[in-house]
Coordinates of C-alpha atoms in Angstrom, one line a residue:
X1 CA 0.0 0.0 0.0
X2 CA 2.4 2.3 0.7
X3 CA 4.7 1.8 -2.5
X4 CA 1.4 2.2 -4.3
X5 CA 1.0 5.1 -2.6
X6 CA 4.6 6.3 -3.3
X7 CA 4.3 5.9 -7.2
X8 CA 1.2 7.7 -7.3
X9 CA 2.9 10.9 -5.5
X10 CA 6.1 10.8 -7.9
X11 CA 3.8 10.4 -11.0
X12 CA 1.4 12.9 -10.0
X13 CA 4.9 15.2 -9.2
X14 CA 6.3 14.3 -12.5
X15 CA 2.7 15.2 -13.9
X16 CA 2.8 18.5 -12.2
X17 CA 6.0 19.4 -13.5
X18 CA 5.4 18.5 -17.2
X19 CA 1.9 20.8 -16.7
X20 CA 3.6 24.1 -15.4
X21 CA 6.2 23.2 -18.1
X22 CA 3.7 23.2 -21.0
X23 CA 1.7 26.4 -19.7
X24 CA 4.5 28.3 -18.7
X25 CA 5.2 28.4 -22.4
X26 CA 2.1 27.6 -23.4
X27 CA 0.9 31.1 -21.3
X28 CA 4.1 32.6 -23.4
X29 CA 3.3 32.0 -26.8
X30 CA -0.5 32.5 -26.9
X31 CA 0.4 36.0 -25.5
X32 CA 2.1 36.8 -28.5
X33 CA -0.6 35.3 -30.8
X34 CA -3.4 37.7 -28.8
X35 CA -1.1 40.9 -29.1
X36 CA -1.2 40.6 -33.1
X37 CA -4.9 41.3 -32.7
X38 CA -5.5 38.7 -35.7
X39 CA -3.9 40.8 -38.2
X40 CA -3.4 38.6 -41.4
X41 CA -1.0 41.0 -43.3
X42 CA 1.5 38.5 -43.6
X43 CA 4.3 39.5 -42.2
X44 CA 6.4 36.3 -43.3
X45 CA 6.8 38.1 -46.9
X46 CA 8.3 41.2 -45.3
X47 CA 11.7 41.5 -47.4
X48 CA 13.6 42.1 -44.5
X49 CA 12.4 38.5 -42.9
X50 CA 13.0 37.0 -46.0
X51 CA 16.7 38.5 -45.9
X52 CA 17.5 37.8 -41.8
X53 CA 16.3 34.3 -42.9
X54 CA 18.6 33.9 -45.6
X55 CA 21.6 35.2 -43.6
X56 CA 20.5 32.9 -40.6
X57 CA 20.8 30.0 -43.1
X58 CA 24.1 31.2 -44.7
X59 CA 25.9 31.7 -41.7
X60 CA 24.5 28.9 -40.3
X61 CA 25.3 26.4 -43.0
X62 CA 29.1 28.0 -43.4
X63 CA 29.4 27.7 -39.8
X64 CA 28.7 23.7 -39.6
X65 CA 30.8 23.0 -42.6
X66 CA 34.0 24.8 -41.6
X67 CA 33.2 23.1 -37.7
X68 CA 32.8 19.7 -39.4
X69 CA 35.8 20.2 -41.9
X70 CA 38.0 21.1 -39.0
X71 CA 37.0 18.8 -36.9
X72 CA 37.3 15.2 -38.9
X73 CA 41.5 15.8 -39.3
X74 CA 41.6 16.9 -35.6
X75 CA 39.8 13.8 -34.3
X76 CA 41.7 11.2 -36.8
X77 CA 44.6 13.1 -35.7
X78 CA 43.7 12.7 -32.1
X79 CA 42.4 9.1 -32.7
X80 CA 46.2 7.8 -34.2
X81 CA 47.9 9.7 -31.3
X82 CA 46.3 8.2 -28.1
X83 CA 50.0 9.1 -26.5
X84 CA 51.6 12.2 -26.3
X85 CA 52.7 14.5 -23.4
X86 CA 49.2 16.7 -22.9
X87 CA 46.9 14.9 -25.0
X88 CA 44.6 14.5 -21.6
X89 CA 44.8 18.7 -21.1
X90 CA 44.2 19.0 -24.7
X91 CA 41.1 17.1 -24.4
X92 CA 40.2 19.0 -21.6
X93 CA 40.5 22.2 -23.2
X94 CA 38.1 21.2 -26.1
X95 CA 35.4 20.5 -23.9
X96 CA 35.6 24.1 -22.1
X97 CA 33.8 26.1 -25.0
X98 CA 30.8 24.1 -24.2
X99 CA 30.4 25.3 -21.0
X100 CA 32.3 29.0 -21.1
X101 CA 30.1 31.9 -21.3
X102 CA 29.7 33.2 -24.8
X103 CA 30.5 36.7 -24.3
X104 CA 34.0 35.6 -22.4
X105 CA 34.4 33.4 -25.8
X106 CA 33.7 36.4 -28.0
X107 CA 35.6 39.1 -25.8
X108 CA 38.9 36.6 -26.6
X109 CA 38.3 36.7 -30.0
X110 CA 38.3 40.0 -30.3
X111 CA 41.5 40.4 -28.7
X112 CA 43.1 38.3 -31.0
X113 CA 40.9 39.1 -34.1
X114 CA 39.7 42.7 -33.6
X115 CA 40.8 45.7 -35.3
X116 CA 43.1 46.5 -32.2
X117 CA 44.2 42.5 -32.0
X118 CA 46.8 40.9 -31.7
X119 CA 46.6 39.4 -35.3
X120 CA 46.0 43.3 -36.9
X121 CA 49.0 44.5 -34.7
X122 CA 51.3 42.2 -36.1
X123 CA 49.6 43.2 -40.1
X124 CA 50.4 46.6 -38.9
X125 CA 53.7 46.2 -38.2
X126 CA 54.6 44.0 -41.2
X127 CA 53.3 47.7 -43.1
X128 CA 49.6 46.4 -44.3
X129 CA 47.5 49.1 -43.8
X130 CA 44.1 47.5 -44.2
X131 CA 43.1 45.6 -40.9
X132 CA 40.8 42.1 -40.6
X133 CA 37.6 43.1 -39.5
X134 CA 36.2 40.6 -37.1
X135 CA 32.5 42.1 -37.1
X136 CA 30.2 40.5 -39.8
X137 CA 30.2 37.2 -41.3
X138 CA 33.6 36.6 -41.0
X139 CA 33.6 37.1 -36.9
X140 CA 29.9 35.4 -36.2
X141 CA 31.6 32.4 -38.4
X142 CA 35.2 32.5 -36.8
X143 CA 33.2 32.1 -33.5
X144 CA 30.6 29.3 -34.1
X145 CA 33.6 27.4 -35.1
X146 CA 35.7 28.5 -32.0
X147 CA 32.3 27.0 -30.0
X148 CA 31.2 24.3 -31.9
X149 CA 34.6 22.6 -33.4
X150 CA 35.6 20.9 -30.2
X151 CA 32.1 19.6 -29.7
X152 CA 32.3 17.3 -33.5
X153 CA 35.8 16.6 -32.7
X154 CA 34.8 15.1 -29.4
X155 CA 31.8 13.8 -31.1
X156 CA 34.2 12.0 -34.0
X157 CA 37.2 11.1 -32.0
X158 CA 34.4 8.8 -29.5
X159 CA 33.2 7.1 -32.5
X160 CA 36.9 6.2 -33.9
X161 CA 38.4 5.0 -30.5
X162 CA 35.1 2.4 -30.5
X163 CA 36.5 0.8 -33.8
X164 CA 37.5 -2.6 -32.5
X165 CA 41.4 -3.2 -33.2
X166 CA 40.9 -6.4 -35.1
X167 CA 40.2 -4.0 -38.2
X168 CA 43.3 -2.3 -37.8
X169 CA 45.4 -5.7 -37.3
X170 CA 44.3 -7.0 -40.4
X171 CA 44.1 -3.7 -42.1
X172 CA 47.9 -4.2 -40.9
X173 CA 48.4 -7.1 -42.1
X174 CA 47.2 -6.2 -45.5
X175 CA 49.5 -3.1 -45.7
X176 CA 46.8 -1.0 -46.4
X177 CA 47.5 2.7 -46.7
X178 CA 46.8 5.7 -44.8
X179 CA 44.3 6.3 -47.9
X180 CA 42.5 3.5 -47.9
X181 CA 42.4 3.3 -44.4
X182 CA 40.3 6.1 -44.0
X183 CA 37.9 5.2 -46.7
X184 CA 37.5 2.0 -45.7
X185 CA 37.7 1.8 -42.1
X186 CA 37.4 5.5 -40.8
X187 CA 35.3 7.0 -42.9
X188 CA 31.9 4.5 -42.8
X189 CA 32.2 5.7 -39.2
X190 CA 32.9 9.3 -39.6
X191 CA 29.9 9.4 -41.8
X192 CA 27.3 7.7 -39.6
X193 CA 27.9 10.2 -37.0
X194 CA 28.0 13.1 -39.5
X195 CA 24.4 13.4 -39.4
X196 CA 24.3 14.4 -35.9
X197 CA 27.2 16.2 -35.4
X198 CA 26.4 18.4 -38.4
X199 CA 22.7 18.9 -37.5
X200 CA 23.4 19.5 -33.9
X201 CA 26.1 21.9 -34.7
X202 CA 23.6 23.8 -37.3
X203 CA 20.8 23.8 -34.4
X204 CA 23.0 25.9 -32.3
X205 CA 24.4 28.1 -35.2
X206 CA 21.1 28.8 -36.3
X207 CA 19.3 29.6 -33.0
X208 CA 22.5 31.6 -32.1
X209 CA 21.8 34.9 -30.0
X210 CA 24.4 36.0 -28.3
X211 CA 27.6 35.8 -30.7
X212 CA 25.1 37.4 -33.5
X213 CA 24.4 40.1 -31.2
X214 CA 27.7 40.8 -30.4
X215 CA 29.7 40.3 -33.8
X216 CA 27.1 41.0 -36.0
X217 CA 28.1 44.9 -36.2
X218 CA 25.0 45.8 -37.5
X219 CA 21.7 45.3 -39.4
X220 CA 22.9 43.6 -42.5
X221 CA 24.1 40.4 -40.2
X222 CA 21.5 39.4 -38.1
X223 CA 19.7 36.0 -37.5
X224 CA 16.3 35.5 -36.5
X225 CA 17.1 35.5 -33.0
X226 CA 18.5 38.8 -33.1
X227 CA 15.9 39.8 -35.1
X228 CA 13.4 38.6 -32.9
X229 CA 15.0 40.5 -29.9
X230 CA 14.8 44.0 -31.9
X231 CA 11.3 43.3 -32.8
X232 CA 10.3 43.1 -28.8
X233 CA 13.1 45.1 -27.3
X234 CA 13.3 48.4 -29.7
X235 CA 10.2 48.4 -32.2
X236 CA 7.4 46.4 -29.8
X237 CA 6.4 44.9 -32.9
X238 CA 4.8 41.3 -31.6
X239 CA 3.2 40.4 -35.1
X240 CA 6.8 40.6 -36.5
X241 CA 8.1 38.5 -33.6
X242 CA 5.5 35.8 -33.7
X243 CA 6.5 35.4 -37.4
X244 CA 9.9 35.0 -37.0
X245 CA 9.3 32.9 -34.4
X246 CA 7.1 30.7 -36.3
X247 CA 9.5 30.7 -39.1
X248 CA 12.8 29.5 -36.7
X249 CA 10.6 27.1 -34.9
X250 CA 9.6 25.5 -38.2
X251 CA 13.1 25.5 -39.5
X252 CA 14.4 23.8 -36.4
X253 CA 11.2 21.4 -36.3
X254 CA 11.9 20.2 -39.9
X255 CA 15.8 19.7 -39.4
X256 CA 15.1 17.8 -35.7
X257 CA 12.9 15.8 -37.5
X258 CA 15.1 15.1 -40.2
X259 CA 18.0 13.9 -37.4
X260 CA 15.4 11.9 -35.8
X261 CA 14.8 10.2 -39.3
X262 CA 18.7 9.6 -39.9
X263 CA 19.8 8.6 -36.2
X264 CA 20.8 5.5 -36.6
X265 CA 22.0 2.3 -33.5
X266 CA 26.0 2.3 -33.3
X267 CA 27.1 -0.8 -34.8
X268 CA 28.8 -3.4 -32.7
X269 CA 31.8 -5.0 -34.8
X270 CA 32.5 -8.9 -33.9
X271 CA 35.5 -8.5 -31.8
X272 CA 37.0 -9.5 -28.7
X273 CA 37.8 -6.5 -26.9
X274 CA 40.6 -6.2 -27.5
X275 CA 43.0 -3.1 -26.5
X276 CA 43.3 -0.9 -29.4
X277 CA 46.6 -0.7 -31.2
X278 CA 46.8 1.6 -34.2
X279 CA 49.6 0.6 -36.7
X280 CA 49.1 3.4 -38.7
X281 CA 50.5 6.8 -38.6
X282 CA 54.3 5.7 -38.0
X283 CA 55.9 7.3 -41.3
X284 CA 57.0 11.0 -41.1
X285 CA 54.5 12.5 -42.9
X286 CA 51.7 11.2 -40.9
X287 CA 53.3 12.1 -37.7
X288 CA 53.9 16.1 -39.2
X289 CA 50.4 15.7 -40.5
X290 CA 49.0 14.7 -37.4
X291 CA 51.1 17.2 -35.0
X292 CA 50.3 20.2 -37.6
X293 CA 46.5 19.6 -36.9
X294 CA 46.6 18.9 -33.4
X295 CA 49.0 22.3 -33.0
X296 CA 46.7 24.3 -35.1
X297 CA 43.3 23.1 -32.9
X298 CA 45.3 24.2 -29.8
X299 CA 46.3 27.4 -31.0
X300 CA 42.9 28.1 -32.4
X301 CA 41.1 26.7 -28.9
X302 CA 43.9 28.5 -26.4
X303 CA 45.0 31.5 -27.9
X304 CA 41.4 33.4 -27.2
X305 CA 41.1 32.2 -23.3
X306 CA 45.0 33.4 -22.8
X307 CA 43.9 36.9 -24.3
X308 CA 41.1 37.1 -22.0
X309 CA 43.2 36.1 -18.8
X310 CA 46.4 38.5 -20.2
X311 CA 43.3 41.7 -21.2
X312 CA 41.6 40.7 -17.9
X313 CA 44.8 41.0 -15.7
X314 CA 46.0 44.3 -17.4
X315 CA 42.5 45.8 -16.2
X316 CA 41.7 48.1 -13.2
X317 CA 40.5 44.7 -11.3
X318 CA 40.8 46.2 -7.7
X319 CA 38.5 48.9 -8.8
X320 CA 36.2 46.4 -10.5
X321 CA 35.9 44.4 -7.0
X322 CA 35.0 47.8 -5.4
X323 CA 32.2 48.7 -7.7
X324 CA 28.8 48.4 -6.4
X325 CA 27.2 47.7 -9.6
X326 CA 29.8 44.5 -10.4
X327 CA 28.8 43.7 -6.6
X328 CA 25.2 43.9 -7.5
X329 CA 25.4 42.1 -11.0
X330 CA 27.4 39.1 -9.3
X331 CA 25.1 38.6 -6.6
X332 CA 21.8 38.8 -9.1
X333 CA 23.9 36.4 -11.3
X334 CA 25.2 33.9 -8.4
X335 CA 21.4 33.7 -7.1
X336 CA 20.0 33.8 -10.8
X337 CA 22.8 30.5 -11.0
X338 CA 21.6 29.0 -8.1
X339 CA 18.0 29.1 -8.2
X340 CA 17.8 28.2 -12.0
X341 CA 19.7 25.6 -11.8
X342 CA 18.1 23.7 -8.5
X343 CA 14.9 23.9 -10.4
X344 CA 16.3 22.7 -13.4
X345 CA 17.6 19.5 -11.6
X346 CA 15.2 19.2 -9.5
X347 CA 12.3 19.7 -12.3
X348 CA 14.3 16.6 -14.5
X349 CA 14.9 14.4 -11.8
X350 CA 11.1 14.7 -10.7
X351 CA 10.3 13.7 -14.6
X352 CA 13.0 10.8 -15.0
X353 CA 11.4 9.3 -11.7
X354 CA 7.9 9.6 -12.9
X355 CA 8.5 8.5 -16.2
X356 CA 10.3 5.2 -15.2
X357 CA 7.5 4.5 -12.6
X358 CA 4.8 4.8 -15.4
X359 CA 7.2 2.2 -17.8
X360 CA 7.9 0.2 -15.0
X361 CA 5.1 -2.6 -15.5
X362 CA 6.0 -5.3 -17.6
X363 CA 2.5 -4.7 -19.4
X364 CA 2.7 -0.7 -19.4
X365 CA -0.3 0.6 -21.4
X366 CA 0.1 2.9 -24.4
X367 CA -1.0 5.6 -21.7
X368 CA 1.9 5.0 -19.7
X369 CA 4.2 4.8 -22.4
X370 CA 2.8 8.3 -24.0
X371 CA 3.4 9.9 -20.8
X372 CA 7.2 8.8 -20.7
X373 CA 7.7 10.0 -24.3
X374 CA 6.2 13.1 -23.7
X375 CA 8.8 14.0 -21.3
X376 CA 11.5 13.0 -23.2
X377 CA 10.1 15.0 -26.2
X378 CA 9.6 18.1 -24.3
X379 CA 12.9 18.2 -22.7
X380 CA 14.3 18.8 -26.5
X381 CA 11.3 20.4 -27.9
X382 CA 12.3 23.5 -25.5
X383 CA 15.2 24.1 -27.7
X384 CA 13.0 25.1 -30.5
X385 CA 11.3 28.4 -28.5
X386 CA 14.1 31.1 -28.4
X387 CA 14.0 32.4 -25.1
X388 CA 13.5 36.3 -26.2
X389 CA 9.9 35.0 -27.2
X390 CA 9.4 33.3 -23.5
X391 CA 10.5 36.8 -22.0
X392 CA 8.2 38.9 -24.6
X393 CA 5.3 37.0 -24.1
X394 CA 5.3 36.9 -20.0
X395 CA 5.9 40.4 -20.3
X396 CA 3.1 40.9 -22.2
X397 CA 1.0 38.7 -19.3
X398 CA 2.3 40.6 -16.5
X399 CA 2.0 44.3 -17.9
X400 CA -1.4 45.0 -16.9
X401 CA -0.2 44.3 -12.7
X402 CA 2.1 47.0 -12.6
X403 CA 6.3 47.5 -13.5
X404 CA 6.8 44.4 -15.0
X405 CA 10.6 44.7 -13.6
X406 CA 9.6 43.2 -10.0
X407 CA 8.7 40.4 -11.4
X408 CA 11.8 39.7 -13.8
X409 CA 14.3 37.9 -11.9
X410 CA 11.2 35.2 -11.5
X411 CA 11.0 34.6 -14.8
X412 CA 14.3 35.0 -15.8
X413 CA 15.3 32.1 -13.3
X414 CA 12.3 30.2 -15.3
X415 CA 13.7 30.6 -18.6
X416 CA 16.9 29.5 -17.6
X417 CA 15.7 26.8 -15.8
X418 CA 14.1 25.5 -18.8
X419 CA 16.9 26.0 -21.0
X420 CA 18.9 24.3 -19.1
X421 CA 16.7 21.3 -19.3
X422 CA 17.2 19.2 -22.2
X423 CA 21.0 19.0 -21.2
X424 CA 20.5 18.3 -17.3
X425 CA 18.0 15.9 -18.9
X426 CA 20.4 14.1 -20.8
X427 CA 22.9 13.9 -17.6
X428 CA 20.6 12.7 -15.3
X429 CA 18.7 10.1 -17.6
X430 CA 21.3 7.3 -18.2
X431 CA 22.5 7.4 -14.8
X432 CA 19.4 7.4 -13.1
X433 CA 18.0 4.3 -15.1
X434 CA 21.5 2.3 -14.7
X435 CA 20.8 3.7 -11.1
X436 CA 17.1 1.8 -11.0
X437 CA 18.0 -1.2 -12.8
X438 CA 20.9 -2.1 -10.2
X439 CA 18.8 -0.9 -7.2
X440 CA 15.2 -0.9 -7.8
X441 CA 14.1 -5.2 -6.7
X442 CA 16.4 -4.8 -3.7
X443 CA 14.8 -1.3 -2.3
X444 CA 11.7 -2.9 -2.8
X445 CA 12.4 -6.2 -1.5
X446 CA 14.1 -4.4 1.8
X447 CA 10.8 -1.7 1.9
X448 CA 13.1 1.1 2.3
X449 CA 11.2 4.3 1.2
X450 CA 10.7 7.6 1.3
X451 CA 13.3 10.2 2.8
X452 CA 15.5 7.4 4.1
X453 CA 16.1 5.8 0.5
X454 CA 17.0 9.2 -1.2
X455 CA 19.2 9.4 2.1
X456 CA 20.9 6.4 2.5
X457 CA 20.3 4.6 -1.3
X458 CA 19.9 7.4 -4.2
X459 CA 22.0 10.2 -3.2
X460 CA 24.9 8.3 -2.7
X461 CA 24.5 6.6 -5.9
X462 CA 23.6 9.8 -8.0
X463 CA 26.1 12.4 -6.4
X464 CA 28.1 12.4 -9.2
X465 CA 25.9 13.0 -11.8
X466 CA 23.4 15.3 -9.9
X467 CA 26.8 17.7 -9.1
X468 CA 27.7 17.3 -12.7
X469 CA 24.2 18.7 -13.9
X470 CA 24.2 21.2 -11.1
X471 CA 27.4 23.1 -11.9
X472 CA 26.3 23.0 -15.9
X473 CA 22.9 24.5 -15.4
X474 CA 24.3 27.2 -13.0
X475 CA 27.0 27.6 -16.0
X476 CA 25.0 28.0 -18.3
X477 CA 22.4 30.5 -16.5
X478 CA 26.0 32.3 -15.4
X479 CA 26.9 33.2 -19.0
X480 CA 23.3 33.3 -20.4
X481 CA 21.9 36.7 -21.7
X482 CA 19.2 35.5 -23.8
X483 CA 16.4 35.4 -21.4
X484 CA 17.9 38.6 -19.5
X485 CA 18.3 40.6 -22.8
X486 CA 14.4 42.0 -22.7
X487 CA 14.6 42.6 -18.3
X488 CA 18.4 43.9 -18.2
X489 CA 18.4 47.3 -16.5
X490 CA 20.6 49.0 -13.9
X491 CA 17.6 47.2 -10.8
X492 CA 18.3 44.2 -12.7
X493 CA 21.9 43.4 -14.2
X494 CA 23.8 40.3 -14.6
X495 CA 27.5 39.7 -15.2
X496 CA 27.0 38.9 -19.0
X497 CA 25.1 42.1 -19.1
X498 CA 27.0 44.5 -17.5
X499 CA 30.0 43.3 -19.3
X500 CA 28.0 43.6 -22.6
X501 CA 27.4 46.9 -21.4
X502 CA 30.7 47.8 -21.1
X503 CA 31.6 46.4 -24.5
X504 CA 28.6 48.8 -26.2
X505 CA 30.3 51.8 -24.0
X506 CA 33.9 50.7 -25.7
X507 CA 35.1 50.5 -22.0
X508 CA 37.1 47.7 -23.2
X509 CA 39.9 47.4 -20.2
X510 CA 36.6 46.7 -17.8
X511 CA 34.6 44.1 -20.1
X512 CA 38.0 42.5 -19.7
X513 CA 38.0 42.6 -16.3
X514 CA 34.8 41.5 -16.0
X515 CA 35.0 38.2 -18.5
X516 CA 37.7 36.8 -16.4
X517 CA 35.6 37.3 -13.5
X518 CA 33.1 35.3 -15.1
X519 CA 35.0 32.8 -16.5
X520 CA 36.7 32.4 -13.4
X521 CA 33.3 31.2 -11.5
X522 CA 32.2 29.1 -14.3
X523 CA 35.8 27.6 -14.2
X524 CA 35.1 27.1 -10.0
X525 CA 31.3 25.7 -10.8
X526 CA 32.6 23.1 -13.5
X527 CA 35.5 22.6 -10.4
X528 CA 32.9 21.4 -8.0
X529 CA 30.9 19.6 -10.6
X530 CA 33.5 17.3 -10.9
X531 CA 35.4 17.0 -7.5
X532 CA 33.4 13.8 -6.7
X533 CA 36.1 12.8 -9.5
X534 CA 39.3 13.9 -7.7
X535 CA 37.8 12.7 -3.8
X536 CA 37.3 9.1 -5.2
X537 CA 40.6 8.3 -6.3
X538 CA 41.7 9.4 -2.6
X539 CA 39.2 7.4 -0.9
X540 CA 40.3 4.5 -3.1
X541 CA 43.9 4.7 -1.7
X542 CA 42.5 5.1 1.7

């Protein structure tokens, strides 16, 4: 009775949750559609649309293709080198642009990039007097690959390590070349992840905000994101909105459906297990090849953070630590952090729970089983709904009770908390059902329930992955300034938008300052996501 009792509270939570989920953006978007008042002059044929969407498409497409091209020699290079002095640091290092905040990302490339760069210093001095220009296309694509190269390199260099290393003994022993080696081994596997990688790596560039914003330099390079933002923030033009909207929901509908379409199992080779040896890549050539590539990626990956940390030192930081309004943007930011994140988790975990309960049953009903794919769509499905359109349409709810602005850090923390979602969903997920499947007969058989199994069974088990998805939602909502874009003001600033405040001002030596502040704490909250990692190792000895 009282497991029976149990489930029905965690799928009536998990319920709960996936309702204020749905109307909360629900609530958002059908605020929009009643502020066009019905107006049917189509809007979607507006010449200006039509050209933001081209340009969103463009930059988009370039972006993936120089992100993919880059990262398939980087990966095969990393693949045939699983020894060298660094190669662990190096790995490291690509997976930081996932987490860093955009606008510390951008602030390092324009260091290096910019008109008073590094790169344009040295054209200077060798007597060129035109300098590179890193607003426009050139910057918002220079940037998407900065962000988004690591990501299909890590995604590649997985798939190669799982080739099983019977291939490459008889490969071996048939003195195949580096050539057909690739085509015939490495590149069947390169291809079936393509898909994904590309299409993920398009998502982002397409629904790409903040870089836009920032490097755009102007009308003539803007996405639909951005354009979305000036349609709410500086024209209050919601018909305008809603059909961009529309238009970069569909666009992003059609190309997730088209990955679902071409996701395909990983294959499982006949092999014994064993440890991979690769013979390849001993002759000269392939070794230069290799190091040439793995130099260049961490150049092209290293050079913008040591700007930021060389710009950020040479800044005024003592008066930056004095400053009431950095004091008051760091607190809004940490609490902002803290209080998105928890929910986030919190909010997923309740799902997961309630979905596996439903499934559970050996003879779960199509009811049940619609329920657990519902949360599992809607976790990704979020990714669709830019989160300028969120923020437009609850301030459009909330304007007639008063100064919208007491009520923005509330729904900032919601947006962020749902943007965070799909990828605390995605950490919690595996682990919690490896989690059930080891624990769940014994709990039950034992009757331990309640407070005391979170305590004593869960917790323990889950720490890892919990403080994992903990420190990358507060990450995330540390560096975000989608959903604080249509809110910021001086009663409610953030980090990421006092510093882009200071970058609009051209008070360049303080946006320094304040990016390595900011990447300093998401550098400490991706620290404490993973110092379960560095206290296990010690407990191990002990």
């Amino acid at each position: 009775m009282f497991a029976l009792r149990e489930n029905r509270m965690t799928v009536a939570a998990g319920a709960f949750c996936l309702g204020a989920f749905l109307l909360f953006v629900g609530l958002a978007i059908a605020a929009l559609l009643a502020e066009t008042g019905g107006a049917g002059e189509g809007p979607l044929f507006d010449a200006y649309i039509w050209r933001v969407t081209r340009f969103t498409l463009l930059q988009a497409s370039l972006s993936t293709l120089l992100s993919v091209l880059f990262a398939i020699p980087v990966a095969r290079a990393l693949a045939r080198r699983p020894q060298f002095f660094g190669r662990i640091w190096l790995l490291r290092l690509m997976a930081l642009p996932l987490g860093l905040p955009v606008l510390v990302g951008a602030l390092g490339l324009i260091e290096i990039w910019g008109r008073q760069g590094f790169l344009n210093a040295g054209l200077r001095w060798l007597g060129l007097e035109q300098p590179v220009s890193i607003y426009g296309l050139f910057g918002i694509l220079l940037a998407h690959v900065f962000f988004n190269m690591p990501l299909a390199a890590r995604l590649f260099l997985a798939g190669l390590e799982r080739i099983p290393a019977e291939y490459w003994r008889s490969a071996a022993n048939l003195g195949m070349a580096s050539q057909a080696l690739f085509r015939f081994i490495e590149w069947p596997v390169v291809r079936g992840l393509l898909p994904g990688a590309a299409g993920l790596v398009f998502m982002l560039c397409a629904t790409s905000f903040t870089l836009v914003l920032t490097l755009g330099g102007g009308p003539a390079a803007s996405t639909i994101e951005v354009a979305i933002y000036q349609a709410l923030r500086f024209d209050f033009d919601p018909p305008r909105a809603i059909a961009l909207s529309g238009l970069q929901i569909a666009m992003t509908g059609v190309l997730l459906f088209i990955l679902i379409r071409l996701a395909t199992e990983p294959e499982e080779g006949m092999t014994g297990g064993r440890t991979v040896r690769r013979f390849d890549g001993a002759a000269p050539v392939a070794r230069l090849n290799d190091g040439a590539w793995i130099v260049l990626a961490l150049l092209f990956l290293i050079a913008p953070l040591v700007a930021v940390v060389v710009s950020g030192l040479q800044a005024d930081l003592l008066k930056l630590a004095r400053d009431p309004n950095v004091h008051r943007a760091l607190m809004t930011s940490a609490a902002i952090a803290l209080a998105s994140a928890f929910a986030s988790v919190s909010m997923a975990a309740v799902m997961i729970r309630a979905a596996a309960t439903m499934t559970a049953p050996r003879h779960a009903g199509k009811l049940a089983h619609g329920f657990a794919g519902m949360i599992g769509a809607s976790t990704s499905l979020i990714l669709l709904v830019p989160p300028v359109v969120l923020g437009a349409g609850w301030f459009l709810l909330l304007r007639p009770f008063g100064d919208v602005a007491r009520f923005a850090p509330v729904i900032v923390v919601a947006i962020n908390a749902l943007m965070a979602l799909p990828f605390v969903h995605r950490i919690l997920a595996p682990a919690m059902a490896t989690h059930a499947a080891r624990s769940e007969r014994l709990v039950a058989s034992l009757g331990i329930r309640g407070f005391h199994r979170l305590r004593w069974i869960d917790f323990p088990a889950l720490r890892k992955p919990l403080l994992m998805a903990l420190s990358f939602a507060m990450a995330l909502s540390l560096g975000d300034l989608g959903a604080v874009a249509l809110f910021g003001s001086q009663d409610m600033a953030t980090l990421p938008w006092l510093l882009y405040s200071r970058m609009g001002s051209y008070r360049t030596a303080d946006a320094a300052g304040l990016a390595l502040f900011l990447g300093l704490l998401c550098l400490i909250f991706t620290i404490l996501g993973t110092a379960d990692d560095v206290r296990r190792p010690e407990r191990r000895k002990a």
